[in-house]
Amino acid sequence: MYKQGKFIIAEKKAIAKGIFDITVLCPEIAAETMPGQFAQVAAEGFFLRRPISICEVDRDKGTIRLVFEVRGHGTDKISQLAKGSLVDIIAPLGKSFTVLEKGKKAICIGGGIGTPPMVEIAKAYGENATVISGFRSANAVILQEDFKANGNKTILCTDDGTAGIKGFVTDALSSELAKEKPDIIYACGPMMMLKGVTQIAAENGIYCEVSLEQRMACGVGACLVCVCRTVKNGEEFNSHVCKDGPVFDSKEVVFE
Amino acid sequence: MYKQGKFIIAEKKAIAKGIFDITVLCPEIAAETMPGQFAQVAAEGFFLRRPISICEVDRDKGTIRLVFEVRGHGTDKISQLAKGSLVDIIAPLGKSFTVLEKGKKAICIGGGIGTPPMVEIAKAYGENATVISGFRSANAVILQEDFKANGNKTILCTDDGTAGIKGFVTDALSSELAKEKPDIIYACGPMMMLKGVTQIAAENGIYCEVSLEQRMACGVGACLVCVCRTVKNGEEFNSHVCKDGPVFDSKEVVFE
Amino acid sequence: MNRLSVNFCGVQFKNPVIPASGTFGYGREYEQFYPLSRLGGISVKGTTLNRREGNPGPRVAETPSGMLNSVGLQNGGVKKFLEYEMPNLVTKDTRIIANIAGATVEECAELASMLEGSAVDLIELNISCPNVKAGGAAFGTDCTVAGQVTRAVKDATTKPLMVKLSPNVTSITDIAKSVEANGADAVSLINTLLGMRIDIKTGRPILKNNVGGLSGPAVFPVAVRMVWQVANAVKIPVMGMGGVATWEDAVEIMMAGASAVQVGAAIFNDPYTPIKIIDGLEKYCIDNNIDNISQIVGTVKPW
Amino acid sequence: MNRLSVNFCGVQFKNPVIPASGTFGYGREYEQFYPLSRLGGISVKGTTLNRREGNPGPRVAETPSGMLNSVGLQNGGVKKFLEYEMPNLVTKDTRIIANIAGATVEECAELASMLEGSAVDLIELNISCPNVKAGGAAFGTDCTVAGQVTRAVKDATTKPLMVKLSPNVTSITDIAKSVEANGADAVSLINTLLGMRIDIKTGRPILKNNVGGLSGPAVFPVAVRMVWQVANAVKIPVMGMGGVATWEDAVEIMMAGASAVQVGAAIFNDPYTPIKIIDGLEKYCIDNNIDNISQIVGTVKPW
Ligand SMILES: Cc1cc2nc3c(=O)[nH]c(=O)nc-3n(C[C@H](O)[C@H](O)[C@H](O)COP(=O)(O)OP(=O)(O)OC[C@H]3O[C@@H](n4cnc5c(N)ncnc54)[C@H](O)[C@@H]3O)c2cc1C
Ligand SMILES: Cc1cc2nc3c(=O)[nH]c(=O)nc-3n(C[C@H](O)[C@H](O)[C@H](O)COP(=O)(O)OP(=O)(O)OC[C@H]3O[C@@H](n4cnc5c(N)ncnc54)[C@H](O)[C@@H]3O)c2cc1C
Ligand SMILES: Cc1cc2nc3c(=O)[nH]c(=O)nc-3n(C[C@H](O)[C@H](O)[C@H](O)COP(=O)(O)O)c2cc1C
Ligand SMILES: Cc1cc2nc3c(=O)[nH]c(=O)nc-3n(C[C@H](O)[C@H](O)[C@H](O)COP(=O)(O)O)c2cc1C
Ligand code: FES
Ligand code: FES
């Protein structure tokens, strides 16, 4: 069930330059959220809501966590909400990642602001998940402590080598696969990265799920604006990121 | 000189149901404001500014006071501004009341939310001013203490007799004039009231100034939307409340 | 007392509030928020003869107090609508408005005839979609063509026919009169205004279709004006829409001449918008001693 | 380096930012905020042959992200403009655009000829005012009439002639082509969209004129679309306006095809809007290594 409401911001902090981390108290939503789902967040003075992945869920505390970057005026407005004030969200939205049974191994790959949705899914695998995260530079690195708290193995890459390995997450993925093949790969980040990950997963015969982005209006599947090209049984057709996704079987995504 | 800026709200209080009183720290504006002038107040999320009379000026503290009623969504938004936050205003705007030399006597008449602009002008006359204020009912009465602090004589009327005299300010004015004639009359309030006051003043041969309202856009005299009908030397023409007014010689106003 | 029930060209609606075509799908998603039976009706997503994939994405761009869309009538085609959506919709205890769009006059007529025998309550002929190459706005911006397609559809159906008008015209009253003269039982307006946004970082239009249809509160004053003009120019009832977001907006557009109201883009901002409007209208009637909301229709007194 | 100076149909502007006609008077009021010499130019209040009182008030209504106005060309007449305003304006070191509006073709021509010999840099022929009964939008919504009045004015003046177009038309490109073919040196667009608001408490239109012109950010996407269409349809330069409120908006409408930009209603919200846009454009040029802002004009790459 979709829920819409104004909920209290229980925690708020900046975790990197222009990247904010808010914890929202909304037990009804927290109770139903699955890893990979997202929220439609209202920005006062702006007509459309902003889709933000649900980074982490705490069912006991009844909270969800949203980690987002200020990209334009809307996310800037949301970032100005103070702890204790209300944020208007619709959640949980979209298809979640497939969670395999206990004991299976996963690699979770996050590029830049595509990292947040990896926290909750990596948590499901604990020490059986390896999280590869890539950022431009050391000062953009986020969420590594959270992955460690999950018990995940972490591999950090930066484009400029100022933190972790210098290089792309796809290189790190290839090296990992050379060592050991997981049962599933999850990825979220720029289209170029997802394309690379999809290809590597296919070459290695590993099932892979990617989380896509598209501009949205309703966020629930009614307006059909958030289109992406997908393919099934050789037939190409339009899917909608908000309802058919954001998580897709990577083989079904048409990368242009 | 017109000034535009974001200024700190130094004080804020509710002085009656739905009526707010804010003190804004803006020394440059306070230094130039004359009684009867107004400010164009921005309401976040609304395109047009709201014209609000400057109720009182404290040149020493560098503050101006705005007293306004929540009428619609814009004033509602302004009323939500907390003490310590910024309010975006353009001021001082418009023609002020004529202030006669020391020793002259004045009657100041305010109807409802037309009362605030009387505070500063009545202050100029101290004990030589009689302030007649009219309200719907006791719970709408505002600013009586401020007039007393000015040293003004106050006459309070309510439509329903729940405070002061039961009756209209025009009745009170007539009784006052029967006793003693002032050198000048100032009035602000509903058009019906201003029409009545204008007529009584004319019958008694007393110079009278009225402060008018009209919907505004620029507030400075450039866009010509805030039209009102005026007459001079027998010729009727359009004047503009924001620049030619809000204060007009009552003989020059065409009441429909 | 049923203060909100309205009769709109022979169809009885429990209230005059109807989600607008293309903004509510077939109700399946919004049913998760509230029962569809609360609504006066639903104007379903534009339906074409064959399945359409619509335009490539991005299909949406935000604008001040509004948005552009360039969906381009993506839908499963009329057969899928009849076989998959109608059986579900008929169980929802609300009126069903089928929004149809053909690429040719014949297609429009064929679409209408295919709805014969279905439980569709009212046909809304969309001659105003700005996002398709054939049909759409090409029909809705020319009096003669608008009249022809109306006539063809009217002849093909026994259901009440409402024609949806485009605001992108010099004289919407001329178009309205032409469709009235050719058998329309009602008109609905406005569809979206054609607009464009450019991403200044990339120098590319935000919409892959370059241009798209503007809707949301930004267009409300244009909608009120057009509803007022059209209501004064024709005798058939007007279904008003364009930027309605609050019950006050609904009252305003009804005073301008709309007998019922569609609500579109505002739903994206707040999914409960239609429900809030219904509740607001109910309270408005009670507070103002109005027996039935229809009494306010067209009551604006021009100066 | 003068990154912002633009040549607009032969007239050199120090920057492409110009307050729009009717929103800035003759500059006297806004001079209290900043020197007029900062501005590329000023398009002054619409001028008619004789003094006009305009429409009765209220003349303004707020709308979501915009406003309606129904001023109706109140002005002191062309003689007063020449005698009282021009001597002041010429001292301001900025370009002067005279905005003229006649009730008849002859009046338009007469107005233009009266400006001969004055220091007016550019004539903006307003054939799109929605708030007057004669002339105005009646000229601007018909290709033939628009062409005729353009021709008549062009024949009456040696000054560059810019024709201001109405957005309330089915095809703005047709009108633009017609005025181009009849001698216009430039076009400016958009004037206001016709809209209406009703006070639901009184059941009366808010504007005493019932309807009025919509402007402000709400109309920006429509303006960008029309500027793009017109710039691609004619060879003469386009002065773009309609909802421009930030330097980003200015860049966007210039990318769409505007060689210069007018800024109107946004000034009411923030009197410094034109200055902020100028400063923003300057910084934009520096940040992006653009030698002259004209290089971005019409650079949008459609998909
Ligand atoms: C399913 C999903 C999950 C996301 N999760 C996150 C997250 O966890 N953290 C995070 O920082 N960002 C996330 N994003 C991206 C985020 O939605 C955009 O950065 C944000 O919408 C930009 O809004 P703005 O006001 O800053 O930008 P503006 O450019 O001012 O926005 C203008 C319009 O474009 C839309 N828009 C612009 N960029 C994007 C984009 N990349 N994706 C979708 N819409 C866009 C906005 O929503 C708005 O409607 C997610 C996007 C999607 C689709
Ligand atoms: C010179 C002047 C001085 C004023 N001084 C005061 C004052 O000291 N205290 C006070 O409470 N009120 C004062 N008013 C009235 C005040 O401006 C309106 O109550 C206010 O604009 C209403 O805004 P809103 O958002 O509440 O109403 P809405 O109805 O939501 O406003 C919609 C639009 O109409 C305009 N509008 C609505 N009513 C009025 C009105 N009566 N006058 C002008 N514009 C209006 C608004 O400014 C806005 O543009 C004054 C008005 C003028 C012209
Ligand atoms: C995303 C979207 C899709 C739309 N699809 C259709 C459609 O299929 N058929 C149609 O007649 N109108 C369609 N419209 C137009 C709306 O029904 C409505 O006329 C318009 O949006 C104005 O109303 P609003 O401002 O309340 O949204 C669509 C509008 C939007 C925003
Ligand atoms: C109050 C007001 C008065 C106007 N008067 C005129 C006018 O006299 N002549 C004219 O050509 N346009 C006039 N306009 C239209 C503007 O010049 C401009 O075309 C329109 O407002 C769109 O730009 P904007 O959205 O930036 O305001 C007026 C607009 C407003 C808001
Ligand atoms: S955003 Fe409406 S269908 Fe996806
Ligand atoms: S509000 Fe612009 S002239 Fe008065």
XYZ file of C-alpha atoms in Angstrom, chain A residues 70-211:
142
model
C 21.530 18.718 -3.723
C 21.335 18.777 -7.500
C 18.921 21.559 -8.248
C 16.424 23.862 -6.552
C 14.075 21.143 -5.329
C 16.618 19.012 -3.510
C 18.094 22.249 -2.182
C 14.723 23.115 -0.660
C 14.369 19.656 0.874
C 17.868 19.951 2.311
C 16.767 23.042 4.213
C 14.214 21.123 6.252
C 15.376 21.114 9.836
C 15.354 18.243 12.267
C 11.960 18.211 13.920
C 10.106 19.640 10.952
C 7.762 17.740 8.688
C 8.535 16.249 5.318
C 5.739 15.246 2.952
C 6.412 11.891 1.337
C 4.674 9.133 -0.577
C 6.214 5.723 0.024
C 7.089 2.927 -0.308
C 7.112 3.045 -4.095
C 8.355 0.786 -6.852
C 9.647 -2.734 -7.193
C 12.264 -3.812 -4.703
C 15.423 -5.813 -5.237
C 15.019 -9.583 -5.191
C 16.411 -10.921 -1.910
C 17.844 -14.426 -2.223
C 17.631 -16.945 0.592
C 20.097 -16.929 3.489
C 23.615 -17.984 2.651
C 23.637 -16.736 -0.926
C 26.318 -14.256 -1.894
C 25.822 -10.830 -3.419
C 27.865 -8.037 -4.887
C 26.303 -4.609 -4.484
C 27.623 -1.811 -6.663
C 26.896 1.847 -6.094
C 28.181 4.711 -8.185
C 28.104 8.155 -6.593
C 24.635 9.061 -5.407
C 23.584 5.585 -6.584
C 25.198 4.233 -3.427
C 22.372 4.907 -0.909
C 19.958 2.196 -2.147
C 22.737 -0.355 -1.629
C 22.718 0.026 2.151
C 19.456 -1.814 2.828
C 19.980 -4.570 0.282
C 23.571 -5.163 1.418
C 22.300 -5.394 4.968
C 20.191 -8.401 3.960
C 23.381 -10.276 3.081
C 25.638 -9.180 5.941
C 29.054 -10.705 5.504
C 27.889 -12.461 2.350
C 27.775 -9.144 0.512
C 30.652 -7.316 -1.061
C 29.895 -3.660 -1.656
C 31.804 -1.889 -4.378
C 31.309 1.877 -4.284
C 32.708 4.412 -6.672
C 33.021 8.171 -6.234
C 34.692 11.028 -8.068
C 36.949 11.859 -5.229
C 37.652 11.306 -1.536
C 35.445 14.182 -0.437
C 32.423 12.611 -2.129
C 32.741 9.267 -0.373
C 29.680 8.331 1.672
C 28.150 5.428 3.552
C 31.260 3.249 3.915
C 30.774 3.018 7.693
C 27.201 1.932 7.159
C 28.253 -0.930 4.959
C 30.840 -1.962 7.532
C 28.171 -1.850 10.229
C 26.144 -4.201 8.008
C 29.058 -6.608 8.144
C 29.647 -6.174 4.411
C 33.002 -6.378 2.748
C 33.668 -2.988 1.170
C 35.706 -2.007 -1.843
C 36.088 1.697 -2.419
C 37.050 3.224 -5.752
C 37.581 6.840 -6.704
C 38.073 8.278 -10.150
C 41.071 10.289 -9.010
C 42.534 7.819 -6.552
C 42.195 10.165 -3.566
C 40.540 7.352 -1.610
C 40.525 3.588 -2.039
C 41.531 2.200 -5.402
C 41.937 4.541 -8.338
C 39.583 3.297 -11.021
C 36.058 2.357 -11.911
C 33.677 0.089 -10.081
C 33.490 -2.082 -13.194
C 37.221 -2.827 -12.915
C 36.770 -3.710 -9.264
C 33.815 -5.897 -10.178
C 35.857 -7.795 -12.763
C 38.638 -8.446 -10.274
C 36.139 -9.673 -7.685
C 34.485 -12.004 -10.161
C 37.884 -13.372 -11.088
C 38.192 -14.410 -7.441
C 34.682 -15.585 -6.640
C 31.290 -15.457 -8.332
C 28.325 -14.248 -6.305
C 24.758 -15.488 -6.797
C 23.482 -12.023 -7.619
C 24.696 -8.567 -8.473
C 22.880 -5.329 -7.602
C 23.819 -1.982 -9.106
C 22.728 1.620 -9.014
C 24.494 4.598 -10.539
C 25.068 6.368 -13.863
C 23.730 4.671 -17.008
C 27.261 4.115 -18.351
C 28.184 2.247 -15.197
C 25.001 0.166 -15.239
C 25.652 -0.748 -18.836
C 29.165 -1.910 -17.944
C 27.975 -3.877 -14.931
C 25.184 -5.475 -16.964
C 27.661 -6.593 -19.591
C 30.112 -8.047 -17.089
C 27.287 -9.842 -15.272
C 26.032 -11.298 -18.542
C 29.489 -12.435 -19.564
C 29.815 -14.175 -16.242
C 26.317 -15.587 -16.322
C 25.324 -13.911 -13.078
C 21.810 -12.630 -12.459
C 21.946 -8.887 -12.045
C 19.457 -6.239 -10.992
C 19.910 -2.552 -11.741
C 18.065 0.435 -10.316
